CSV table of C-alpha atoms in Angstrom, one decimal:
chain,number,residue,atom,x,y,z
A,1,MET,CA,86.9,112.3,57.9
A,2,ARG,CA,83.8,112.3,60.2
A,3,LYS,CA,83.6,108.5,59.8
A,4,ILE,CA,87.2,108.1,60.9
A,5,ILE,CA,86.6,110.4,64.0
A,6,TYR,CA,83.5,108.4,64.9
A,7,ILE,CA,85.4,105.0,64.7
A,8,TYR,CA,88.3,106.4,66.7
A,9,SER,CA,85.8,107.7,69.4
A,10,ILE,CA,84.2,104.3,69.7
A,11,LEU,CA,87.6,102.6,70.0
A,12,MET,CA,88.7,105.0,72.7
A,13,LEU,CA,85.4,104.5,74.6
A,14,GLY,CA,85.9,100.7,74.4
A,15,CYS,CA,89.4,101.0,75.8
A,16,SER,CA,88.3,103.2,78.6
A,17,LEU,CA,85.6,100.7,79.6
A,18,THR,CA,88.1,97.8,79.3
A,19,PHE,CA,90.9,99.3,81.3
A,20,ALA,CA,89.1,101.6,83.8
A,21,GLN,CA,89.7,100.9,87.5
A,22,GLN,CA,86.9,99.8,89.8
A,23,THR,CA,84.9,102.9,90.9
A,24,PRO,CA,86.0,103.8,94.5
A,25,ALA,CA,83.4,103.0,97.2
A,26,ASP,CA,81.1,105.7,98.5
A,27,LYS,CA,81.5,107.1,102.0
A,28,GLN,CA,79.9,105.0,104.7
A,29,THR,CA,76.4,106.3,105.5
A,30,GLU,CA,74.9,103.3,107.4
A,31,ALA,CA,76.3,101.5,110.4
A,32,ILE,CA,77.7,98.0,109.7
A,33,THR,CA,77.7,95.1,112.2
A,34,ILE,CA,79.9,92.1,111.7
A,35,THR,CA,79.0,89.2,113.9
A,36,GLY,CA,80.3,85.7,114.6
A,37,ALA,CA,83.8,86.2,113.1
A,38,THR,CA,87.1,85.2,114.8
A,39,VAL,CA,88.7,88.6,115.2
A,40,HIS,CA,92.5,88.8,114.9
A,41,VAL,CA,93.0,92.1,116.6
A,42,GLY,CA,96.6,92.6,115.3
A,43,ASN,CA,98.2,93.1,118.7
A,44,GLY,CA,98.3,89.4,119.5
A,45,THR,CA,94.8,89.1,120.8
A,46,VAL,CA,92.2,86.8,119.3
A,47,ILE,CA,88.4,87.0,120.0
A,48,GLU,CA,86.9,83.7,118.9
A,49,GLU,CA,83.3,84.9,118.4
A,50,ALA,CA,83.0,88.6,118.1
A,51,ILE,CA,80.7,91.5,117.3
A,52,VAL,CA,82.3,94.5,115.6
A,53,ILE,CA,80.3,97.7,114.8
A,54,ILE,CA,81.5,100.3,112.3
A,55,GLU,CA,80.1,103.8,112.1
A,56,ASN,CA,81.2,106.9,110.3
A,57,GLY,CA,84.4,105.1,109.1
A,58,LYS,CA,85.5,104.2,112.6
A,59,ILE,CA,85.4,101.1,114.7
A,60,GLN,CA,82.8,101.8,117.4
A,61,THR,CA,82.5,98.4,119.1
A,62,VAL,CA,84.7,95.3,119.4
A,63,ALA,CA,83.4,92.7,121.9
A,64,ASP,CA,83.0,89.0,122.5
A,65,VAL,CA,79.5,87.9,121.6
A,66,ARG,CA,79.5,85.3,124.3
A,67,THR,CA,80.1,87.7,127.2
A,68,SER,CA,78.3,90.9,126.0
A,69,ASN,CA,74.8,92.0,125.3
A,70,ILE,CA,75.4,94.4,122.4
A,71,ASN,CA,72.6,94.8,119.8
A,72,PRO,CA,73.6,94.9,116.1
A,73,LYS,CA,73.2,98.2,114.3
A,74,GLY,CA,72.5,99.0,110.6
A,75,LYS,CA,73.5,96.4,108.0
A,76,VAL,CA,74.4,93.0,109.6
A,77,ILE,CA,77.1,90.7,108.1
A,78,ASP,CA,77.0,87.2,109.4
A,79,ALA,CA,80.7,86.1,109.4
A,80,SER,CA,80.3,83.0,111.4
A,81,GLY,CA,83.2,80.6,110.7
A,82,LYS,CA,85.2,83.3,109.0
A,83,HIS,CA,88.1,85.5,110.2
A,84,LEU,CA,88.3,89.3,110.5
A,85,TYR,CA,91.7,91.0,110.1
A,86,PRO,CA,93.0,94.6,110.2
A,87,GLY,CA,94.0,95.7,106.7
A,88,PHE,CA,97.6,94.7,105.8
A,89,ILE,CA,100.1,97.5,105.4
A,90,ALA,CA,102.7,97.3,102.6
A,91,THR,CA,105.9,99.4,102.9
A,92,ASN,CA,108.8,100.2,100.6
A,93,THR,CA,106.6,99.9,97.5
A,94,THR,CA,106.4,101.8,94.2
A,95,LEU,CA,102.6,101.1,93.9
A,96,GLY,CA,100.9,103.7,91.8
A,97,LEU,CA,104.2,104.8,90.3
A,98,VAL,CA,104.8,102.0,87.8
A,99,GLU,CA,102.2,100.3,85.6
A,100,ILE,CA,104.3,98.6,83.0
A,101,ASN,CA,108.1,98.5,83.5
A,102,SER,CA,108.9,98.4,79.8
A,103,VAL,CA,106.6,101.4,79.0
A,104,ASN,CA,108.5,104.6,80.0
A,105,ALA,CA,105.3,106.7,80.0
A,106,SER,CA,103.9,104.5,82.8
A,107,ASN,CA,107.1,104.4,84.9
A,108,ASP,CA,107.4,107.3,87.3
A,109,GLN,CA,109.4,105.8,90.2
A,110,GLN,CA,112.7,107.8,89.9
A,111,GLU,CA,114.2,111.0,88.7
A,112,MET,CA,117.7,111.8,87.5
A,113,GLY,CA,120.2,113.0,90.1
A,114,SER,CA,121.7,111.9,93.4
A,115,MET,CA,120.5,114.0,96.3
A,116,LEU,CA,116.7,114.3,95.7
A,117,PRO,CA,114.8,114.6,99.0
A,118,HIS,CA,112.4,117.0,97.4
A,119,ILE,CA,111.1,114.5,95.0
A,120,ARG,CA,107.6,113.5,96.3
A,121,THR,CA,105.8,110.3,95.4
A,122,LEU,CA,102.6,111.9,96.7
A,123,ILE,CA,101.8,113.9,93.6
A,124,ALA,CA,102.9,111.2,91.2
A,125,TYR,CA,100.7,108.5,92.7
A,126,ASN,CA,98.2,107.0,90.2
A,127,ALA,CA,95.1,106.0,92.1
A,128,GLU,CA,93.7,104.3,88.9
A,129,SER,CA,96.6,101.9,88.7
A,130,LYS,CA,95.5,98.3,87.9
A,131,VAL,CA,98.5,97.1,90.0
A,132,VAL,CA,97.2,99.0,93.0
A,133,GLU,CA,93.8,97.4,92.5
A,134,SER,CA,95.3,93.9,92.4
A,135,MET,CA,96.5,94.3,96.0
A,136,ARG,CA,93.1,94.4,97.7
A,137,PRO,CA,91.9,90.8,97.1
A,138,ASN,CA,94.8,89.6,99.3
A,139,GLY,CA,94.0,92.1,102.1
A,140,ILE,CA,96.6,94.8,101.4
A,141,LEU,CA,94.6,98.0,101.9
A,142,THR,CA,97.3,100.5,102.8
A,143,ALA,CA,100.8,101.2,101.3
A,144,GLN,CA,103.8,103.4,101.8
A,145,VAL,CA,104.7,104.6,98.3
A,146,LYS,CA,108.4,105.5,98.0
A,147,PRO,CA,110.7,106.6,95.1
A,148,ASN,CA,113.7,104.8,93.7
A,149,GLY,CA,117.1,105.9,92.4
A,150,GLY,CA,119.8,108.3,93.4
A,151,ARG,CA,121.6,108.4,96.8
A,152,ILE,CA,118.7,110.1,98.4
A,153,SER,CA,115.7,109.0,96.4
A,154,GLY,CA,113.0,111.3,97.7
A,155,THR,CA,110.1,111.4,100.0
A,156,SER,CA,107.4,108.7,100.5
A,157,SER,CA,103.8,109.0,101.5
A,158,ILE,CA,101.3,106.6,103.0
A,159,MET,CA,98.2,105.9,100.9
A,160,GLN,CA,94.9,103.9,101.2
A,161,LEU,CA,94.2,101.8,98.1
A,162,ASP,CA,90.7,102.8,97.0
A,163,ALA,CA,90.6,106.4,95.8
A,164,TRP,CA,89.8,108.7,92.9
A,165,ASN,CA,93.1,110.5,93.1
A,166,TRP,CA,96.1,111.1,95.3
A,167,GLU,CA,94.3,113.7,97.4
A,168,ASP,CA,91.6,111.2,98.3
A,169,ALA,CA,94.2,108.4,98.9
A,170,VAL,CA,96.7,110.1,101.2
A,171,ILE,CA,96.8,109.0,104.8
A,172,LYS,CA,100.1,110.6,105.8
A,173,ALA,CA,101.9,112.9,103.4
A,174,ASP,CA,105.7,113.0,103.2
A,175,ASP,CA,106.2,110.5,106.1
A,176,GLY,CA,109.9,110.1,105.4
A,177,VAL,CA,113.0,110.5,103.3
A,178,HIS,CA,114.7,107.4,101.6
A,179,LEU,CA,118.4,107.1,101.6
A,180,ASN,CA,120.3,104.3,99.7
A,181,TRP,CA,123.3,103.7,101.9
A,182,PRO,CA,126.6,102.9,100.1
A,183,ARG,CA,127.6,99.3,99.9
A,184,SER,CA,130.8,98.4,101.7
A,185,PHE,CA,131.3,95.6,99.3
A,186,SER,CA,130.2,95.4,95.6
A,187,ARG,CA,129.9,92.6,93.2
A,188,GLY,CA,131.8,92.5,89.9
A,189,ARG,CA,129.8,93.8,87.0
A,190,TRP,CA,130.3,90.9,84.6
A,191,TRP,CA,128.7,92.8,81.7
A,192,LEU,CA,131.5,95.3,82.0
A,193,GLY,CA,134.2,92.6,82.0
A,194,GLU,CA,134.8,92.9,85.8
A,195,PRO,CA,135.7,89.8,87.8
A,196,ARG,CA,132.7,88.2,89.5
A,197,GLY,CA,132.4,88.0,93.3
A,198,LEU,CA,132.6,90.5,96.1
A,199,LYS,CA,135.2,93.1,96.4
A,200,PRO,CA,135.7,96.1,98.7
A,201,ASN,CA,134.0,99.3,97.6
A,202,LYS,CA,137.0,101.7,97.3
A,203,ASN,CA,134.7,104.7,97.2
A,204,TYR,CA,132.8,103.8,100.4
A,205,SER,CA,134.3,106.5,102.6
A,206,LYS,CA,133.9,109.1,100.0
A,207,GLN,CA,130.2,108.2,99.4
A,208,ILE,CA,129.5,108.4,103.1
A,209,ASN,CA,131.3,111.7,103.2
A,210,ASP,CA,129.1,113.1,100.4
A,211,ILE,CA,126.0,112.2,102.4
A,212,ALA,CA,127.4,113.8,105.6
A,213,ASN,CA,128.3,117.0,103.6
A,214,PHE,CA,124.8,117.2,102.2
A,215,VAL,CA,123.3,116.9,105.7
A,216,LYS,CA,125.7,119.5,107.0
A,217,GLU,CA,124.9,121.9,104.2
A,218,SER,CA,121.2,121.3,104.7
A,219,LYS,CA,121.4,122.2,108.4
A,220,ALA,CA,123.4,125.3,107.6
A,221,TYR,CA,120.9,126.4,105.0
A,222,LEU,CA,117.9,125.7,107.3
A,223,SER,CA,119.4,127.7,110.2
A,224,GLY,CA,120.1,130.7,107.9
A,225,ASN,CA,117.8,133.3,106.3
A,226,ARG,CA,117.0,131.1,103.2
A,227,THR,CA,117.1,134.1,100.9
A,228,THR,CA,118.0,131.8,98.0
A,229,LYS,CA,115.5,129.0,97.7
A,230,ASN,CA,116.9,125.5,97.8
A,231,LEU,CA,114.3,122.8,97.4
A,232,PRO,CA,116.5,119.8,98.3
A,233,TYR,CA,117.7,121.5,101.6
A,234,ASP,CA,114.1,122.6,102.4
A,235,ALA,CA,113.0,119.0,102.0
A,236,MET,CA,115.4,117.8,104.8
A,237,GLU,CA,113.8,120.0,107.5
A,238,GLY,CA,111.4,117.3,108.7
A,239,LEU,CA,114.3,115.0,109.5
A,240,PHE,CA,115.9,117.5,111.8
A,241,ASN,CA,112.7,118.6,113.7
A,242,GLY,CA,111.5,115.0,114.2
A,243,ASN,CA,108.4,115.2,111.9
A,244,GLN,CA,109.9,112.7,109.4
A,245,LYS,CA,111.9,109.5,109.6
A,246,LEU,CA,115.0,108.6,107.5
A,247,TYR,CA,114.5,105.2,105.9
A,248,ILE,CA,118.0,103.9,105.2
A,249,HIS,CA,118.1,101.1,102.7
A,250,VAL,CA,121.0,99.0,103.8
A,251,ASP,CA,121.7,95.2,104.1
A,252,ASP,CA,125.2,94.5,105.3
A,253,GLU,CA,126.4,94.4,108.9
A,254,LYS,CA,129.0,97.2,108.5
A,255,GLY,CA,126.7,99.4,106.6
A,256,ILE,CA,123.9,99.1,109.2
A,257,THR,CA,126.4,99.9,112.0
A,258,ASP,CA,127.7,103.0,110.1
A,259,ALA,CA,124.2,104.1,109.2
A,260,VAL,CA,123.1,103.9,112.8
A,261,ASN,CA,126.1,106.0,114.0
A,262,PHE,CA,125.4,108.5,111.2
A,263,ALA,CA,121.8,109.0,112.2
A,264,LYS,CA,122.6,109.2,115.9
A,265,SER,CA,125.3,111.8,115.3
A,266,ASN,CA,122.9,114.0,113.3
A,267,GLY,CA,119.9,113.5,115.7
A,268,ILE,CA,117.8,111.8,113.0
A,269,ASN,CA,115.2,109.1,113.7
A,270,MET,CA,115.9,106.3,111.3
A,271,VAL,CA,114.4,103.0,110.1
A,272,VAL,CA,116.5,100.2,108.6
A,273,VAL,CA,115.0,99.0,105.3
A,274,GLY,CA,116.2,95.7,103.9
A,275,GLY,CA,118.4,94.7,106.9
A,276,TYR,CA,119.5,91.3,105.5
A,277,GLN,CA,122.3,91.1,108.1
A,278,ALA,CA,120.5,93.1,110.8
A,279,HIS,CA,120.3,90.0,113.0
A,280,LEU,CA,124.1,90.3,113.5
A,281,VAL,CA,123.7,93.7,115.1
A,282,ALA,CA,120.3,93.1,116.7
A,283,SER,CA,121.4,94.2,120.2
A,284,MET,CA,122.7,97.5,118.9
A,285,LEU,CA,119.4,98.1,117.0
A,286,LYS,CA,117.4,97.3,120.1
A,287,ASN,CA,119.5,99.5,122.4
A,288,ASN,CA,119.1,102.4,120.0
A,289,ASN,CA,115.3,101.8,119.5
A,290,ILE,CA,115.8,101.4,115.7
A,291,PRO,CA,113.1,99.4,113.9
A,292,VAL,CA,113.7,97.2,110.8
A,293,LEU,CA,111.6,96.7,107.7
A,294,ILE,CA,113.1,93.4,106.8
A,295,ASN,CA,113.4,91.9,103.3
A,296,ARG,CA,110.7,89.6,102.0
A,297,THR,CA,111.0,86.0,103.2
A,298,HIS,CA,110.4,84.4,99.7
A,299,SER,CA,114.0,84.6,98.6
A,300,THR,CA,117.3,82.6,98.6
A,301,PRO,CA,120.4,83.3,100.7
A,302,ALA,CA,122.6,86.1,99.4
A,303,ASN,CA,125.8,84.2,100.0
A,304,GLU,CA,126.7,80.6,99.7
A,305,ASP,CA,128.1,80.3,103.3
A,306,GLN,CA,124.8,81.4,104.9
A,307,ASP,CA,122.0,79.2,106.2
A,308,TYR,CA,119.6,78.1,103.4
A,309,ASP,CA,116.7,79.3,105.5
A,310,LEU,CA,118.1,82.6,106.6
A,311,PRO,CA,115.6,84.7,104.6
A,312,TYR,CA,112.7,82.6,106.1
A,313,LYS,CA,113.7,83.1,109.7
A,314,ASN,CA,115.3,86.6,109.6
A,315,PRO,CA,112.1,88.3,111.0
A,316,LYS,CA,111.9,85.9,113.9
A,317,LEU,CA,115.6,86.3,114.7
A,318,LEU,CA,115.1,90.1,115.1
A,319,ALA,CA,111.8,89.8,116.9
A,320,ASP,CA,113.3,87.3,119.4
A,321,ALA,CA,116.1,89.9,120.0
A,322,GLY,CA,113.5,92.5,120.9
A,323,VAL,CA,113.8,94.6,117.7
A,324,LEU,CA,110.6,96.2,116.4
A,325,VAL,CA,110.4,94.5,113.0
A,326,GLY,CA,108.0,94.4,110.0
A,327,ILE,CA,108.2,92.8,106.6
A,328,HIS,CA,108.3,95.3,103.8
A,329,GLY,CA,106.2,94.8,100.7
A,330,HIS,CA,108.7,94.4,97.8
A,331,ASN,CA,110.6,97.0,95.8
A,332,SER,CA,109.0,95.5,92.8
A,333,ASN,CA,105.4,96.6,93.3
A,334,PHE,CA,103.9,93.7,91.4
A,335,GLN,CA,105.0,91.2,94.0
A,336,THR,CA,103.7,93.2,96.9
A,337,ARG,CA,100.5,91.2,96.7
A,338,ASN,CA,102.4,88.3,98.3
A,339,LEU,CA,102.9,90.3,101.6
A,340,PRO,CA,100.6,88.1,103.8
A,341,PHE,CA,102.4,85.0,102.6
A,342,TYR,CA,105.8,86.4,103.5
A,343,ALA,CA,104.4,86.7,107.1
A,344,GLY,CA,103.0,83.2,106.8
A,345,GLN,CA,106.4,81.9,106.0
A,346,VAL,CA,107.7,83.0,109.4
A,347,VAL,CA,105.1,80.9,111.1
A,348,GLY,CA,106.8,77.9,109.6
A,349,GLN,CA,110.0,79.0,111.4
A,350,GLY,CA,108.3,78.8,114.8
A,351,MET,CA,106.8,82.3,115.2
A,352,ASN,CA,103.3,82.4,116.7
A,353,LYS,CA,100.7,83.1,114.1
A,354,GLU,CA,99.4,86.2,115.8
A,355,ASP,CA,103.0,87.6,116.2
A,356,ALA,CA,103.5,86.9,112.5
A,357,LEU,CA,100.4,89.0,111.8
A,358,LYS,CA,102.0,91.9,113.7
A,359,LEU,CA,104.8,91.9,111.1
A,360,ILE,CA,102.3,93.4,108.5
A,361,THR,CA,99.8,95.2,110.7
A,362,SER,CA,100.5,96.7,114.1
A,363,ASN,CA,104.3,96.7,114.0
A,364,ILE,CA,104.2,98.4,110.6
A,365,ALA,CA,101.7,101.0,111.9
A,366,LYS,CA,104.1,101.8,114.8
A,367,ILE,CA,107.1,102.1,112.5
A,368,LEU,CA,105.2,104.4,110.1
A,369,GLY,CA,103.7,106.4,113.0
A,370,ILE,CA,100.1,105.7,112.0
A,371,ASP,CA,99.3,103.3,114.9
A,372,ASP,CA,96.7,105.7,116.2
A,373,GLN,CA,94.7,105.1,113.0
A,374,LEU,CA,95.6,101.7,111.7
A,375,GLY,CA,97.2,98.3,112.4
A,376,THR,CA,94.7,96.8,114.8
A,377,ILE,CA,90.9,96.3,115.2
A,378,GLU,CA,90.3,98.5,118.2
A,379,VAL,CA,87.7,101.1,119.1
A,380,GLY,CA,88.3,104.5,117.7
A,381,LYS,CA,90.6,103.4,114.9
A,382,ASN,CA,89.9,103.6,111.2
A,383,ALA,CA,87.6,100.8,110.0
A,384,THR,CA,90.1,99.4,107.5
A,385,LEU,CA,89.7,95.7,107.7
A,386,PHE,CA,88.6,92.6,105.8
A,387,ILE,CA,86.8,89.3,106.2
A,388,SER,CA,88.5,86.1,105.0
A,389,GLU,CA,87.1,82.6,104.7
A,390,GLY,CA,90.2,81.2,106.4
A,391,ASP,CA,93.7,82.0,107.5
A,392,ALA,CA,94.8,85.2,105.6
A,393,LEU,CA,98.5,84.3,106.0
A,394,ASP,CA,97.9,81.1,104.0
A,395,MET,CA,97.6,81.5,100.2
A,396,ARG,CA,95.2,78.5,100.1
A,397,THR,CA,92.7,80.1,102.5
A,398,ASN,CA,93.2,83.8,102.0
A,399,ILE,CA,89.9,84.2,100.3
A,400,LEU,CA,88.3,87.6,101.0
A,401,THR,CA,84.5,88.0,101.1
A,402,HIS,CA,84.4,91.6,102.3
A,403,ALA,CA,86.8,94.5,102.7
A,404,PHE,CA,86.5,98.0,104.1
A,405,ILE,CA,88.6,101.1,104.0
A,406,ASP,CA,87.4,103.7,106.4
A,407,GLY,CA,84.1,101.9,106.6
A,408,ARG,CA,83.6,102.0,102.9
A,409,ALA,CA,82.7,98.6,101.4
A,410,ILE,CA,85.3,98.4,98.6
A,411,SER,CA,85.2,96.2,95.5
A,412,LEU,CA,87.4,93.1,95.3
A,413,GLU,CA,87.1,92.8,91.6
A,414,THR,CA,90.3,93.3,89.5
A,415,HIS,CA,91.5,92.6,86.0
A,416,GLN,CA,92.9,89.3,87.3
A,417,THR,CA,89.6,88.2,88.9
A,418,LYS,CA,87.7,89.0,85.8
A,419,LEU,CA,90.0,86.9,83.7
A,420,TRP,CA,89.9,84.1,86.2
A,421,LYS,CA,86.1,84.0,86.1
A,422,ARG,CA,86.0,84.3,82.4
A,423,TYR,CA,88.4,81.3,81.7
A,424,SER,CA,87.1,79.2,84.6
A,425,GLU,CA,83.7,79.2,82.9
A,426,LYS,CA,85.3,78.4,79.6
A,427,TYR,CA,87.0,75.3,80.9
A,428,LYS,CA,84.1,74.3,83.1
A,429,SER,CA,81.9,74.1,80.1
A,430,GLN,CA,84.3,71.6,78.5
A,431,ASP,CA,84.0,69.1,81.4
């Protein structure tokens, strides 16, 4: 029996060593100076040859080396010929909630029920996720982690991606509530024998009415004495006092219009998530100051009568119309690592490269309400940034050499990079 226990213990130790996440970086204790890099500030500005000094997790200095006489401090990193970017920010992700889709024990992205604003991703976030770890080599250092399922899925939180636990990871807790707006049209479910193609949603009005009633009941509860505790209604309070935003997941033109009218009538600050047809109502969105987290660009048109390149140019159409727009990560957390290349796709549609960078940095920070901390490389902001050998929006040259979260020099090793190194050596030896 002792022999069996001993063997089991050795196996468990081996598994823990094999599957453990990289140890989070220690707090910054020494000043760091990055010199010579081309700095992409994130607000459209580029400094060709810069000096950036980081102390106590904050950016203390950003200046042009050619026009300033600033002496380096602490550890000096020569980044001549390389590029310095603010950390990319992913939104609408389930990072840290799902490890393996087919393994139920590792899937914690949704709960049963319909109206679930009290479900919080914050406390379910797994900081040791290997999927989270795999985002960092592409420059994704911050993420909005949101729930799925139901009509009201729950409440998201914004996390930094190098932490021991959710308490260490959280940047902004419970930033907003996520609502899945009813579809005005639905597709036939062929697996149930329904005809294929689009057809009107006969329950559309009823489903909107259910949402309106829930909001009305929440307001009535919150304005009362609350003698009987109601967690879902309590969780709606931030929407009514302005502390939270309502992220409405909606794609079609009618749905977006109805969602905007709904939010306005209830005095709720909203963000459109998805917004596939948002360009058709761009003037309304601009006039009502409603931002859009647009779908990823690496996709095909939803309908056969649409432009083949609509998903590619959608962000530019909105930006040209004056709408504050960002590209969201991906509802499937594994594909979130492609976020910088979604922005790079828009450059091919005629958008200026620095404006495309805003789609995953400063614009996102403004939409999430964290632009006082993140989104640009400016004095006083968190030192969450990275150095790339080339253009970080191009998958051929997005090669990170250094990355920092709050001034902490984080590891860029992942399960994937270890496998790459292992097998590259194997095949190199066969040349």
